[in-house]
Tab-separated table of C-alpha atoms in Angstrom:
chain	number	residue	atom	x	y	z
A	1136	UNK	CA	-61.256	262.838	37.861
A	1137	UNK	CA	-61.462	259.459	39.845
A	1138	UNK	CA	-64.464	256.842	39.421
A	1139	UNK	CA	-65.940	256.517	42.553
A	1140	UNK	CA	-65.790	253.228	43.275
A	1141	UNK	CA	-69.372	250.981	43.085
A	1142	UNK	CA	-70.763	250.119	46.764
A	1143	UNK	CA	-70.181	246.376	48.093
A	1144	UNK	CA	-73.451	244.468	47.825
A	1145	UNK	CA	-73.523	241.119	50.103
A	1146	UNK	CA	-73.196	238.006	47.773
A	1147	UNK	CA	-76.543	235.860	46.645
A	1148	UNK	CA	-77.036	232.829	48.540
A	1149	UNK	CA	-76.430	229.571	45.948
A	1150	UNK	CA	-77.988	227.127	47.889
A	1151	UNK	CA	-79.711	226.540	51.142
A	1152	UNK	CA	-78.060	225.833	54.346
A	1153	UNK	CA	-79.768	223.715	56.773
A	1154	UNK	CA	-78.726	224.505	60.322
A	1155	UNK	CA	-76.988	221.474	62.624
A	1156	UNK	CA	-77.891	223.217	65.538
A	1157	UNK	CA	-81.169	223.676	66.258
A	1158	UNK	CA	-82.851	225.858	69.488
A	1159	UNK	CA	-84.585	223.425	71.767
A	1160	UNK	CA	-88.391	224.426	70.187
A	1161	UNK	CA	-86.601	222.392	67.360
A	1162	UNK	CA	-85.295	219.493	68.820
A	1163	UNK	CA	-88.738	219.617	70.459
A	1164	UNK	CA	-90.622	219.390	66.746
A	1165	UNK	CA	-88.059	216.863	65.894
A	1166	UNK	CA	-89.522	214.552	68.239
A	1167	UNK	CA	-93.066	215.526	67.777
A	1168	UNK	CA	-93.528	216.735	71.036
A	1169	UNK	CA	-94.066	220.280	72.421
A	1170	UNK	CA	-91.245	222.973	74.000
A	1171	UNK	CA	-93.742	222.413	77.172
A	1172	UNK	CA	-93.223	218.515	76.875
A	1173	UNK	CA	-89.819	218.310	75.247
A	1174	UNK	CA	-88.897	220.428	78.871
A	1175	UNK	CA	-90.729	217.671	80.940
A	1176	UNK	CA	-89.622	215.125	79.276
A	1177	UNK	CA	-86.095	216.270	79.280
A	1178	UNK	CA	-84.383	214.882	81.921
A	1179	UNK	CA	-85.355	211.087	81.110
A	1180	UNK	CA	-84.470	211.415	77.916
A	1181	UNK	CA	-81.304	212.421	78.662
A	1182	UNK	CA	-80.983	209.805	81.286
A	1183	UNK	CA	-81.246	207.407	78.280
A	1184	UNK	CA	-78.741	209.062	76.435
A	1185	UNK	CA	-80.480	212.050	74.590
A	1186	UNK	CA	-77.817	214.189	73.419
A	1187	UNK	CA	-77.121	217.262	75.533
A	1188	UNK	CA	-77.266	221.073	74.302
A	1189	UNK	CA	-74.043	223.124	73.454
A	1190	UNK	CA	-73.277	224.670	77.128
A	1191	UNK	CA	-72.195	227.817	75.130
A	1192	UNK	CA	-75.465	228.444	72.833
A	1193	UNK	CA	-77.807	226.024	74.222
A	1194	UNK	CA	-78.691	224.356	70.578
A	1195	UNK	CA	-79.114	221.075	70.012
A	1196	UNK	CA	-77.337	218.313	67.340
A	1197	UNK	CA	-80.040	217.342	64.463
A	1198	UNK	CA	-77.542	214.776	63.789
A	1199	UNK	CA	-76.566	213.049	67.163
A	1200	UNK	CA	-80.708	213.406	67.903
A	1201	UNK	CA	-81.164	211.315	64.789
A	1202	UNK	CA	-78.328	209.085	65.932
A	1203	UNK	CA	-79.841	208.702	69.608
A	1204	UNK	CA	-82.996	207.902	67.906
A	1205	UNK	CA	-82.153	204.650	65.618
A	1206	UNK	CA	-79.721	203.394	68.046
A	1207	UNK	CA	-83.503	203.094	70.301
A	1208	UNK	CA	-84.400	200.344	68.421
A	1209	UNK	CA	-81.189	198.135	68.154
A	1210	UNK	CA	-81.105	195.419	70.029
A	1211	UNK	CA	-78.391	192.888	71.455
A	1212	UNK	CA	-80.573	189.876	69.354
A	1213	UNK	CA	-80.678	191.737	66.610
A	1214	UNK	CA	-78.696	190.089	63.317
A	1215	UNK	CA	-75.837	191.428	62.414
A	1216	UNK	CA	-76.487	193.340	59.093
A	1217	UNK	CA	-74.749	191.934	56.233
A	1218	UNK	CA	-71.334	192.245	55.177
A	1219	UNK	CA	-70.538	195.334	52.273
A	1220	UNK	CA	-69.039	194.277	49.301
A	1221	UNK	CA	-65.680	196.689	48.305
A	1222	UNK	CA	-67.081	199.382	46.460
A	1223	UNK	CA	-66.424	199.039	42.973
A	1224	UNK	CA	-64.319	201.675	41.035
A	1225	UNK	CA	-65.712	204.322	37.989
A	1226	UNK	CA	-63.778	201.558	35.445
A	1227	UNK	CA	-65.313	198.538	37.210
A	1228	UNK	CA	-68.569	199.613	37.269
A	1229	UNK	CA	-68.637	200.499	33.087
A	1230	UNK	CA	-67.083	196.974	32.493
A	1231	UNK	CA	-69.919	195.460	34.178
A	1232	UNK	CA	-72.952	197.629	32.306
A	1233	UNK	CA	-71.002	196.867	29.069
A	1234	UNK	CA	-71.591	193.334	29.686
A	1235	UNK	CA	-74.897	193.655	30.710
A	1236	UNK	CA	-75.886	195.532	27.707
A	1237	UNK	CA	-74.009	193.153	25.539
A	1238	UNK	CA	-75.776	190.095	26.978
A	1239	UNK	CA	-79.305	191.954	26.728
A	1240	UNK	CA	-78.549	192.358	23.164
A	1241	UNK	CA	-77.558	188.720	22.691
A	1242	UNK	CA	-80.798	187.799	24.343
A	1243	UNK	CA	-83.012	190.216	22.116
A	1244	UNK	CA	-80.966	188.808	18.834
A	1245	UNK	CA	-82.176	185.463	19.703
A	1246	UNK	CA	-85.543	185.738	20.701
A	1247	UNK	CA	-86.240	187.375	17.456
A	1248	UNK	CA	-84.634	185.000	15.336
């Protein structure tokens, strides 16, 4: 006779999932207002460029409120920030601790002698 086969059981979750899309209670909290003030307010902010919800579920972007939010404070006058160096390479980076090491022993060797 045939095994029955073992019923499917849904897989564990691995790691936490934060949600992009947030309801508009949410975006509310994320600007530490209420849903009652975050309605009010709504229109101005959005006037100023508050991100808009999704027409088709009505959430809102964590990420483009976060954007809308430090782009508040930037300024024409501001400086411009300063120039990245190239990122430096796995190989690169080991050359340079080797040296550093090396040097820091040379210095230790010599202050105890």
């Amino acid at each position: 006779m045939a095994e029955m086969p073992k019923p499917l059981r849904p897989a564990e979750i691995r790691f936490r999932v934060d949600p992009g899309d947030v309801p508009p209670e949410k975006a509310a909290r994320q600007l530490h207002l209420t849903l009652e003030q975050f309605n009010e307010l709504l229109p101005k902010l959005q006037a100023r460029g508050f991100p808009r919800a999704d027409p088709d579920t009505g959430m809102f972007d964590l990420d483009e409120i976060d954007r809308w939010r430090a782009k508040r404070h930037t300024s024409v006058e501001s400086p411009a920030p300063p120039t990245a160096e190239p990122e430096l390479d796995m190989g690169e980076r080991f050359i340079i601790a080797m040296r550093r090491k090396a040097r820091a022993r040379r210095i230790r060797r010599k202050t105890k002698g």
